[in-house]
XYZ file of C-alpha atoms in Angstrom:
703
model
C 120.934 114.864 98.873
C 124.832 114.604 97.742
C 125.503 111.503 100.444
C 122.205 109.788 99.152
C 123.045 110.080 95.784
C 126.145 108.281 96.518
C 124.582 105.666 98.987
C 122.309 104.685 95.572
C 124.997 104.411 93.593
C 127.421 102.288 95.843
C 124.610 100.332 96.843
C 123.496 99.233 93.043
C 127.290 98.260 92.783
C 127.224 96.140 95.636
C 123.949 94.529 96.237
C 123.552 92.639 92.640
C 127.060 91.143 93.932
C 124.952 89.297 96.466
C 124.286 86.866 93.740
C 126.177 88.295 90.689
C 128.675 86.261 88.989
C 130.828 86.525 85.996
C 129.216 84.414 83.695
C 126.028 82.184 84.073
C 128.433 78.894 84.061
C 128.569 79.732 87.889
C 125.198 79.099 88.462
C 125.344 75.724 88.149
C 125.678 73.648 91.408
C 127.278 70.458 91.976
C 124.423 68.396 93.071
C 126.367 65.411 94.166
C 127.862 67.512 96.973
C 124.591 69.685 97.778
C 121.447 68.400 97.502
C 119.396 69.917 94.623
C 116.803 72.438 96.707
C 115.108 75.796 95.908
C 113.049 78.597 96.899
C 109.222 78.539 95.599
C 108.422 80.950 92.882
C 106.654 83.896 94.320
C 103.624 85.565 92.339
C 101.717 88.269 93.117
C 98.141 87.187 93.407
C 96.383 90.620 92.883
C 94.514 90.283 89.215
C 95.548 93.357 88.400
C 98.843 92.179 88.304
C 99.064 88.197 88.595
C 102.482 87.589 87.581
C 105.764 86.053 89.779
C 107.151 88.848 91.763
C 110.289 88.536 89.544
C 108.791 90.097 86.434
C 106.938 93.348 88.035
C 108.810 96.665 88.133
C 107.511 96.828 91.658
C 109.012 96.651 95.255
C 107.024 94.240 97.120
C 106.917 91.662 99.686
C 104.944 88.588 99.303
C 104.235 86.375 102.679
C 102.816 82.954 101.781
C 100.703 80.886 104.479
C 103.509 78.704 106.193
C 105.415 82.315 107.093
C 102.136 83.739 108.322
C 101.509 80.645 110.681
C 104.930 79.962 111.875
C 105.820 83.629 112.740
C 102.082 83.716 114.220
C 101.215 86.852 112.376
C 97.624 86.975 113.593
C 96.732 90.760 112.418
C 97.930 93.697 110.527
C 100.085 94.923 113.505
C 101.685 91.758 113.194
C 103.387 93.002 109.848
C 105.507 95.706 111.648
C 109.152 94.544 110.871
C 108.226 91.709 108.713
C 108.001 94.024 105.638
C 111.023 96.736 104.962
C 109.344 100.298 106.063
C 106.372 98.983 106.934
C 105.025 99.845 110.627
C 101.805 99.857 112.254
C 101.471 101.129 115.788
C 99.826 99.373 118.512
C 96.718 102.155 119.002
C 95.106 100.281 122.218
C 92.206 99.106 120.607
C 90.819 98.445 117.402
C 89.405 101.853 116.379
C 91.471 104.222 114.170
C 94.269 101.769 112.984
C 96.741 103.288 110.933
C 99.568 102.039 108.566
C 102.467 103.646 107.674
C 104.296 102.517 104.585
C 107.874 104.401 104.026
C 106.471 107.022 106.833
C 103.458 107.556 104.678
C 100.419 107.182 106.704
C 97.741 109.151 108.416
C 96.464 108.797 111.995
C 92.912 110.480 111.221
C 90.224 110.449 108.394
C 90.741 108.637 105.042
C 94.052 106.252 105.259
C 97.002 106.611 102.855
C 98.284 102.999 102.253
C 95.272 100.673 100.794
C 93.851 97.629 102.099
C 91.981 95.059 100.132
C 90.800 91.361 101.371
C 89.903 88.998 98.789
C 89.569 91.891 96.319
C 87.327 94.096 98.613
C 88.259 97.578 99.464
C 88.850 98.289 103.278
C 88.280 102.396 103.036
C 87.949 102.815 106.492
C 91.156 102.311 109.497
C 88.667 101.533 112.008
C 88.443 98.159 109.987
C 91.887 97.718 109.343
C 92.781 95.926 112.683
C 91.185 92.504 112.197
C 91.340 88.891 113.439
C 93.137 87.202 110.365
C 91.278 83.979 109.428
C 92.595 81.218 107.455
C 95.126 83.427 105.266
C 96.704 82.147 102.214
C 99.164 84.913 101.638
C 99.566 88.665 102.003
C 101.205 91.019 99.808
C 102.766 94.516 100.477
C 103.120 96.562 97.569
C 105.289 100.086 98.534
C 104.837 103.373 96.790
C 101.758 104.762 95.249
C 99.819 102.373 93.697
C 96.974 104.716 92.350
C 97.076 104.265 88.417
C 95.246 100.484 89.210
C 94.070 101.171 92.961
C 92.869 104.553 93.258
C 92.051 106.388 96.543
C 94.164 105.840 99.555
C 97.320 104.160 98.109
C 99.674 107.152 98.216
C 101.965 105.247 100.377
C 101.236 101.598 98.938
C 98.800 98.553 99.209
C 98.121 95.622 101.396
C 96.509 92.780 99.554
C 95.228 89.945 101.724
C 93.750 86.490 100.104
C 92.364 84.065 102.181
C 92.353 80.162 101.336
C 90.770 78.834 98.288
C 88.018 75.907 98.188
C 90.101 72.816 97.499
C 88.735 69.353 95.516
C 89.424 66.901 98.552
C 86.793 67.653 101.846
C 89.245 68.608 104.856
C 88.753 70.267 108.439
C 91.609 71.762 110.625
C 91.066 72.581 114.176
C 93.373 74.938 115.995
C 93.874 76.012 119.643
C 96.324 78.268 121.187
C 96.444 79.100 124.559
C 99.092 81.814 126.337
C 100.157 83.772 129.577
C 97.795 86.447 130.345
C 94.596 83.882 129.257
C 95.444 84.077 126.037
C 93.252 82.121 124.280
C 92.698 81.718 120.554
C 90.770 78.917 118.804
C 89.444 78.090 114.984
C 87.812 75.537 113.077
C 88.047 75.403 109.062
C 86.173 73.226 106.777
C 86.178 72.821 103.494
C 83.892 71.144 101.605
C 83.616 70.371 97.965
C 80.035 70.022 96.642
C 80.420 68.814 93.430
C 83.524 69.278 90.152
C 82.546 72.875 89.886
C 81.457 74.051 93.074
C 83.167 74.235 96.656
C 83.056 76.473 99.744
C 84.765 77.057 102.978
C 83.598 77.749 106.429
C 85.786 79.295 109.212
C 84.971 80.091 112.669
C 87.452 81.705 115.237
C 87.740 83.414 118.408
C 89.959 85.206 120.659
C 90.093 86.181 124.229
C 92.438 87.818 126.583
C 92.321 89.175 129.908
C 94.596 92.265 129.215
C 98.373 92.958 129.217
C 97.740 96.032 131.261
C 96.669 97.047 134.608
C 94.864 100.073 135.565
C 96.421 101.064 138.751
C 93.601 102.863 139.694
C 91.424 100.061 140.515
C 93.936 97.300 140.202
C 91.816 95.795 137.137
C 93.343 94.764 133.638
C 92.483 97.571 131.180
C 92.524 96.445 127.933
C 91.090 92.625 127.715
C 89.178 91.475 124.645
C 86.374 88.983 123.088
C 86.178 88.619 119.600
C 84.447 86.251 117.085
C 84.764 85.837 113.483
C 83.047 83.669 110.722
C 84.158 83.405 107.460
C 82.442 81.833 104.013
C 83.829 81.374 100.682
C 81.853 79.695 97.828
C 83.322 79.106 94.362
C 81.616 78.073 91.424
C 82.743 77.404 87.994
C 79.971 77.589 85.803
C 81.519 76.963 82.196
C 84.897 76.628 80.941
C 84.978 80.352 80.535
C 82.676 81.204 83.094
C 83.404 81.718 87.016
C 81.969 82.841 90.157
C 83.477 83.527 93.868
C 81.434 84.955 96.463
C 82.579 85.709 99.922
C 81.321 86.941 103.075
C 83.527 87.377 106.763
C 82.096 88.783 109.727
C 83.545 90.125 113.249
C 82.197 91.062 116.549
C 85.005 92.403 118.885
C 84.367 93.942 122.636
C 87.544 95.373 123.934
C 88.971 96.891 127.026
C 91.091 100.082 126.706
C 92.934 102.445 126.723
C 96.015 101.551 128.087
C 97.437 104.877 128.149
C 99.922 106.049 130.953
C 100.386 109.945 131.180
C 104.359 110.460 129.943
C 106.985 113.390 130.539
C 108.564 114.334 127.386
C 111.581 116.029 129.433
C 113.067 112.528 130.829
C 111.197 110.069 128.335
C 109.263 108.064 131.172
C 105.839 106.962 131.589
C 103.946 107.449 134.867
C 101.579 103.542 135.622
C 98.621 104.024 133.885
C 95.926 105.415 136.609
C 92.237 106.430 135.453
C 88.786 106.428 136.836
C 86.366 105.669 134.539
C 86.120 102.048 132.103
C 86.634 102.652 129.076
C 85.612 100.013 125.925
C 85.513 99.965 122.107
C 82.971 97.389 120.993
C 82.885 97.036 116.868
C 80.703 94.883 114.525
C 82.537 94.292 111.283
C 80.790 92.906 107.943
C 82.067 92.478 104.411
C 81.102 90.908 101.495
C 81.994 90.315 98.098
C 81.020 88.703 94.462
C 83.920 88.341 91.765
C 82.530 86.996 88.317
C 85.046 86.212 85.515
C 84.577 85.390 81.732
C 87.493 84.400 79.937
C 87.170 84.731 76.321
C 90.458 83.570 74.017
C 92.555 86.666 74.585
C 90.834 88.929 76.815
C 89.434 88.350 80.519
C 86.664 90.594 81.980
C 86.020 90.802 85.517
C 83.235 92.416 87.691
C 83.943 92.994 91.705
C 80.898 94.108 93.708
C 81.676 94.615 97.224
C 79.657 95.783 100.476
C 80.960 96.778 104.038
C 79.148 97.423 107.132
C 80.620 99.128 110.268
C 78.968 99.690 113.407
C 80.826 100.515 116.620
C 80.822 102.147 119.793
C 83.663 103.762 121.739
C 83.617 105.068 125.604
C 86.701 106.573 126.781
C 88.096 108.522 129.664
C 89.279 111.460 127.821
C 91.467 112.650 129.802
C 92.824 109.277 131.248
C 93.641 110.697 135.191
C 92.271 109.701 138.373
C 90.007 113.052 138.232
C 86.483 112.653 136.499
C 87.036 115.580 134.151
C 85.408 113.949 130.946
C 84.002 111.226 129.480
C 83.357 110.777 125.420
C 80.879 108.267 123.911
C 81.364 108.024 120.418
C 78.912 105.921 118.101
C 79.767 105.349 114.541
C 77.788 103.695 111.837
C 79.477 103.029 108.115
C 78.108 101.613 105.236
C 80.514 101.379 101.998
C 79.604 100.028 98.331
C 81.916 99.645 95.875
C 81.585 98.289 92.027
C 84.717 97.488 89.718
C 85.069 96.322 86.089
C 88.083 95.488 84.441
C 88.944 94.147 80.927
C 92.356 92.639 80.348
C 94.604 91.249 77.479
C 96.051 87.831 77.596
C 99.384 87.745 79.577
C 102.640 86.755 77.719
C 102.442 88.533 74.616
C 104.303 91.788 73.332
C 101.577 93.977 74.021
C 99.573 93.659 77.354
C 96.640 95.696 78.304
C 93.967 96.528 80.948
C 91.027 98.849 80.802
C 89.131 99.390 84.151
C 86.492 101.418 85.910
C 85.465 101.913 89.673
C 82.414 103.541 91.498
C 81.846 103.746 95.108
C 80.057 105.335 97.782
C 80.125 105.585 101.361
C 77.915 106.595 104.047
C 79.363 107.434 107.569
C 77.279 108.592 110.652
C 78.796 109.229 113.813
C 77.463 111.008 116.932
C 79.847 111.978 119.600
C 78.798 113.084 123.311
C 81.359 114.798 125.584
C 80.133 114.739 129.419
C 82.255 117.217 131.695
C 82.088 115.249 135.150
C 82.336 116.394 138.512
C 86.109 117.883 138.194
C 85.687 119.124 134.635
C 82.481 121.319 135.575
C 84.863 123.067 138.347
C 87.980 123.394 136.221
C 85.928 125.157 133.260
C 83.248 126.855 135.740
C 80.560 125.225 134.657
C 77.121 126.055 136.998
C 74.999 122.879 135.791
C 75.994 119.099 134.268
C 76.919 119.755 130.896
C 77.117 117.630 127.835
C 78.197 118.262 124.202
C 76.262 116.472 121.594
C 77.887 116.406 117.977
C 76.497 114.671 115.066
C 78.358 114.553 111.466
C 76.770 112.860 108.470
C 79.382 112.388 105.936
C 79.034 111.012 102.081
C 82.222 110.356 100.001
C 81.610 109.037 96.512
C 83.784 108.593 93.495
C 84.566 107.226 90.180
C 87.466 106.478 88.145
C 88.783 105.386 84.767
C 92.058 103.815 84.547
C 93.915 102.007 81.915
C 97.868 100.349 82.120
C 99.719 98.902 78.939
C 102.787 96.769 79.222
C 105.149 96.628 76.017
C 107.157 93.766 76.211
C 110.545 94.314 73.931
C 112.684 91.164 74.443
C 114.406 92.144 77.719
C 113.173 95.213 78.083
C 109.225 95.738 79.129
C 107.669 99.417 79.508
C 104.644 99.973 81.599
C 102.613 102.824 81.313
C 99.392 104.032 83.515
C 97.019 106.339 83.890
C 93.862 106.962 86.062
C 91.535 109.747 85.848
C 89.669 110.148 89.455
C 86.705 112.262 90.879
C 85.605 112.412 94.166
C 82.979 114.350 96.002
C 82.429 114.525 99.472
C 79.978 116.077 101.987
C 79.579 116.802 105.554
C 76.403 117.695 107.504
C 77.378 118.614 111.078
C 75.034 119.571 114.107
C 76.848 120.987 117.579
C 74.505 121.479 120.902
C 75.230 121.858 123.867
C 72.912 120.105 126.812
C 73.035 122.117 129.951
C 70.878 121.121 132.752
C 68.552 119.387 130.243
C 68.515 122.714 128.079
C 69.806 122.210 124.512
C 71.479 125.170 123.097
C 72.255 124.801 119.266
C 75.643 126.352 118.780
C 76.382 125.450 115.223
C 75.171 123.805 111.809
C 77.558 123.205 109.017
C 76.861 122.050 105.487
C 80.020 121.876 103.645
C 80.894 119.863 100.116
C 84.366 118.975 98.485
C 84.969 117.813 95.114
C 88.219 116.755 92.968
C 89.403 115.846 90.316
C 92.791 114.223 89.625
C 94.873 112.716 87.131
C 97.325 109.740 88.370
C 100.325 108.490 85.909
C 102.476 105.571 86.256
C 106.012 105.014 83.869
C 108.078 101.880 84.712
C 111.012 100.232 82.861
C 112.411 96.825 83.589
C 115.681 95.592 81.952
C 116.670 92.138 82.561
C 120.329 91.564 82.327
C 119.795 87.839 82.100
C 117.503 85.065 83.500
C 118.208 85.489 86.752
C 118.887 89.385 87.264
C 116.617 92.424 86.494
C 116.379 95.783 87.393
C 113.622 98.764 86.862
C 112.875 102.413 87.342
C 109.561 103.991 87.962
C 107.911 107.095 88.670
C 104.533 107.435 89.770
C 102.032 110.180 91.407
C 100.232 109.162 94.403
C 97.026 110.846 96.038
C 94.916 110.924 98.609
C 91.683 112.972 98.975
C 90.960 115.714 101.578
C 88.047 115.632 104.113
C 86.483 117.225 106.870
C 87.635 116.997 110.548
C 85.648 115.999 113.432
C 87.099 118.332 116.062
C 87.211 121.913 114.944
C 86.508 125.174 116.273
C 86.719 127.338 113.168
C 86.078 127.669 109.572
C 89.824 127.209 108.903
C 90.692 123.968 110.271
C 86.999 122.425 109.352
C 88.355 120.915 106.452
C 92.046 119.859 105.173
C 93.340 119.548 101.964
C 94.203 116.619 99.748
C 97.848 115.019 99.766
C 99.954 114.201 96.716
C 103.639 113.138 95.896
C 105.869 111.828 93.039
C 107.724 108.747 93.971
C 110.762 107.801 92.202
C 112.244 104.284 92.658
C 114.968 102.214 91.088
C 115.292 98.257 91.718
C 117.133 95.438 91.326
C 115.802 91.859 91.870
C 118.093 88.695 91.518
C 117.861 84.538 91.936
C 120.856 82.581 91.971
C 122.066 79.048 92.544
C 119.211 77.300 90.911
C 116.617 79.603 92.585
C 118.225 79.146 96.154
C 118.826 82.784 96.432
C 116.711 85.570 95.825
C 117.360 89.449 96.656
C 114.785 92.190 96.097
C 117.006 96.022 96.463
C 115.657 99.332 95.760
C 116.215 102.751 96.194
C 113.259 105.750 96.409
C 112.757 109.160 96.542
C 109.261 111.051 97.475
C 108.556 114.695 96.976
C 105.508 114.983 98.899
C 102.910 118.214 98.882
C 100.588 119.257 101.409
C 101.259 116.506 103.596
C 98.291 115.202 106.161
C 99.023 115.923 109.731
C 97.606 114.541 112.879
C 97.913 117.575 115.477
C 95.387 118.063 118.581
C 92.946 120.107 118.624
C 92.688 123.984 119.923
C 91.342 123.670 123.483
C 93.398 120.377 123.963
C 90.043 118.103 123.243
C 90.495 115.567 120.503
C 92.499 115.798 117.304
C 91.993 116.893 113.646
C 93.991 116.862 110.423
C 96.370 119.910 109.130
C 98.338 120.246 106.246
C 101.878 120.624 106.063
C 103.475 122.595 102.888
C 106.091 120.013 101.706
C 107.809 116.890 102.633
C 110.229 114.362 101.223
C 111.193 111.069 102.075
C 114.168 108.947 100.846
C 115.358 105.310 101.558
C 116.636 101.858 100.698
C 114.886 98.623 101.094
C 116.592 95.191 100.777
C 115.235 91.509 101.298
C 117.195 88.553 101.057
C 115.925 85.208 101.403
C 118.802 82.064 101.150
C 118.044 78.137 101.374
C 121.552 77.212 101.846
C 120.601 73.455 102.246
C 117.674 71.459 102.301
C 115.141 72.238 105.248
C 117.142 75.204 106.475
C 115.889 78.571 105.198
C 117.447 82.212 106.319
C 116.302 85.738 105.662
C 117.239 88.889 106.228
C 115.055 92.078 105.387
C 115.871 95.913 106.078
C 114.476 99.415 105.418
C 116.055 102.729 105.820
C 113.977 105.947 105.637
C 114.785 108.922 105.736
C 111.869 111.818 105.979
C 111.929 115.692 106.473
C 109.746 118.586 106.480
C 110.962 120.677 103.776
C 108.183 123.278 104.506
C 105.804 123.402 107.717
C 105.560 126.732 108.954
C 102.044 126.502 111.697
C 102.347 130.319 112.679
C 105.105 133.175 112.955
C 106.137 131.343 116.458
C 106.343 127.902 115.305
C 108.164 126.243 112.453
C 108.707 122.501 112.238
C 110.343 122.554 108.742
C 113.673 120.522 108.733
C 112.236 118.017 111.437
C 111.823 114.669 110.989
C 108.139 113.334 110.528
C 106.194 111.169 112.999
C 105.586 107.514 113.041
C 108.441 106.888 110.681
C 110.949 104.715 111.706
C 114.385 105.454 110.543
C 115.107 101.584 110.556
C 113.211 98.316 110.113
C 114.978 95.180 110.374
C 114.027 91.567 110.102
C 116.470 88.570 110.147
C 115.564 84.912 110.745
C 115.952 81.160 110.605
C 113.458 77.892 109.726
C 115.084 74.524 110.029
C 112.955 71.598 109.750
C 114.593 68.438 111.502
C 113.033 65.481 109.763
C 112.816 62.303 111.843
C 110.412 59.654 110.378
C 110.120 57.459 113.433
C 107.458 56.343 115.227
C 107.096 59.315 117.659
C 107.882 62.241 115.351
C 107.972 62.846 111.668
C 109.738 66.573 112.264
C 110.680 69.299 114.553
C 110.563 72.584 113.013
C 112.379 75.751 114.721
C 111.830 79.114 114.173
C 113.369 82.094 115.557
C 112.982 85.887 114.075
C 114.560 89.154 115.160
C 112.387 92.296 114.392
C 113.960 96.172 114.750
C 112.587 99.480 114.803
C 113.500 103.040 115.196
C 114.394 105.442 115.731
C 110.856 107.201 115.626
C 109.711 110.613 116.434
C 106.128 110.748 117.785
C 105.068 114.332 117.067
C 105.893 117.415 114.609
C 107.736 119.267 116.924
C 110.300 116.115 117.704
C 109.960 116.470 121.417
C 109.150 112.828 121.704
C 110.720 109.828 120.137
C 111.279 105.773 120.934
C 114.934 105.056 120.519
C 115.631 101.523 118.374
C 114.464 98.641 119.966
C 114.405 94.860 118.959
C 112.135 92.164 119.248
C 113.565 88.409 119.756
C 110.631 85.674 118.790
C 110.882 81.940 118.557
C 108.652 78.825 117.575
C 109.156 75.283 118.057
C 106.711 72.644 116.638
C 106.917 68.805 117.036
C 104.834 67.018 113.856
C 103.333 63.842 113.665
C 100.640 62.661 110.697
C 97.809 65.181 110.880
C 98.707 66.309 114.722
C 100.994 69.636 115.286
C 101.999 70.655 118.469
C 103.897 73.948 118.997
C 105.481 76.139 121.803
C 106.107 79.903 121.142
C 107.204 83.174 122.593
C 107.084 87.157 121.453
C 109.576 89.446 122.584
C 111.235 86.893 124.420
C 113.934 89.795 125.945
C 111.155 91.076 127.168
C 112.144 94.539 125.632
C 111.335 97.925 127.303
C 109.327 100.579 124.657
C 106.681 102.646 123.815
C 104.630 101.800 120.831
C 102.284 104.735 120.570
C 101.870 108.220 121.553
C 99.631 111.501 121.654
C 99.247 115.001 123.276
C 95.836 116.485 124.739
C 94.724 118.447 127.509
C 98.012 119.923 127.579
C 99.872 116.553 128.298
C 101.797 113.501 126.767
C 100.250 110.108 126.591
C 102.306 106.797 126.031
C 101.052 103.292 125.436
C 103.945 100.670 126.619
C 105.011 97.730 124.434
C 103.406 94.163 125.044
C 105.739 92.291 127.333
C 107.288 88.931 127.122
C 104.341 86.528 126.111
C 104.361 82.733 125.877
C 101.962 80.124 124.882
C 101.481 76.613 123.214
C 99.618 75.696 120.225
C 97.633 72.504 118.937
C 96.770 71.763 115.377
C 94.748 68.512 114.045
C 94.152 68.292 110.495
C 91.670 65.442 108.926
């Protein structure tokens, strides 16, 4: 702890010097020598913040549309590395896609990182991995956001906003083709209806043959076909009243899973080799209505949202050539949420916000596990046997919250509090079908109730117009719940997890806004951390609680525009995590081990350059290259398996003429060898190998 405190002290001295000068006079640039250019002012669009990033006492990253397109960020997994201490592993399918921020995340059950898309909350990780379509910006807020956003924001929050309708009619066509027969095509049409109404219609499709080969039958194991439709409608009813409606639907049919048996001893994976074809199919529908009424000094906002997720997973549970287990899982989830906000006008001495939030979620799941020929022999079963489990899981909750901001010249004080209530029920039925005879093994009816108070306090001080510092303390919380794989009363449910997050940061902008830096240090005191482990018996996974953990680290972002048309950036995250108390039993103690799925370092650096020609053939050529680094990553509580540091080099070159863009792109250009996911089951370890080098071309036409 002493070394970390010294590091904090040294960092706070050194980092502001990246842009600090003895007087504001040095901020004057000789525009006769250097053409005057500047970085755009980044604004957090979330209606609960809606301020320039520089003015907020929070560690956040905002990625605009151009950055998303240029770096080929097409789903949330692609954000890994671009945001400090953000990690989302490739799971092998779109099912259960966990996000980790500062090492905080969960593989099963409710997520520890929140996700909102156009103000619609996504409560299920099974909905997190979707194809991006016409994204305008992505915001990643690190640290607990429970005061304003409540459940599932223990580690942070991701806000995604799609493009808004515009006054001029326009259409964009995009087609992408790459190796492994990757096809990605989309059409976006903006249609103004009159001076008060407009809409956007988007459609996209994605296909690839698969990146991994199953050596059992020499076929690709992870191909995908997905189709996405999106519509947004805006209506300015009057000068004060506006309505926004949006809806998105995605159908995906995915192969899976590219898992290989792995040796923890020599850290090597065997070839993918299993006999039963595995698939994951999902239908995902989300819709929302945002009604806003602006009075002279107060704004009222209502957000109503609904989401439906229906999926089916078929999986060779043992991932070997033997016919041991085959599992089929059907899931149907409905979620309804309603939020009301009343907010004062921003910019005064005193700003305030009051809000309420209601939600209800119905989740029905059926899991059928069939013992195949080798499984019947292995477990000495005399007749064909299928285990049938059904789960009826209902969650509901309500919250009241408030935030006040007091602006006293250079000093601003932010205080917030949220009262949260949640209730969860589980109706569970466990039957066995042996040669046509059904036996009832268990019937469970369980309930959980929880009240929690989530406070926050932050101080921000502007040393001058270009340099601001802040400190904050906030409580984070993630609700407890029920396991779907359990063998006794003890592991049927798991406790809520909570944390106290302490953070201090410095933001600066210099040289006519050509240099921007964002630096922070954090310390997290984490109680009852929710950990995923193999269920007793080796079949399936469940969530348990570690007694106490702590995370501490540093985050740095630098963006520099040295001359016109040239942009450079460097981001880095350092995360030191540890179990303080994690005793499983008298023989197993994981205390002082590193937390799993928490990369010690995340790094991203790159360059964008636009070469302007303005001739008959081309208007400009855009060059982009970036490097992402991750590691070291431990995969389990025992720290017996890990992924060492690795780096990915990506690049893109785009030629532009009028309304036409043609690009050539590549990812993992050095073909780095790494593992992207790890788990244990049936007494074995398994990994998913990281994707190899991928190359392709892209054509965009706007009219």
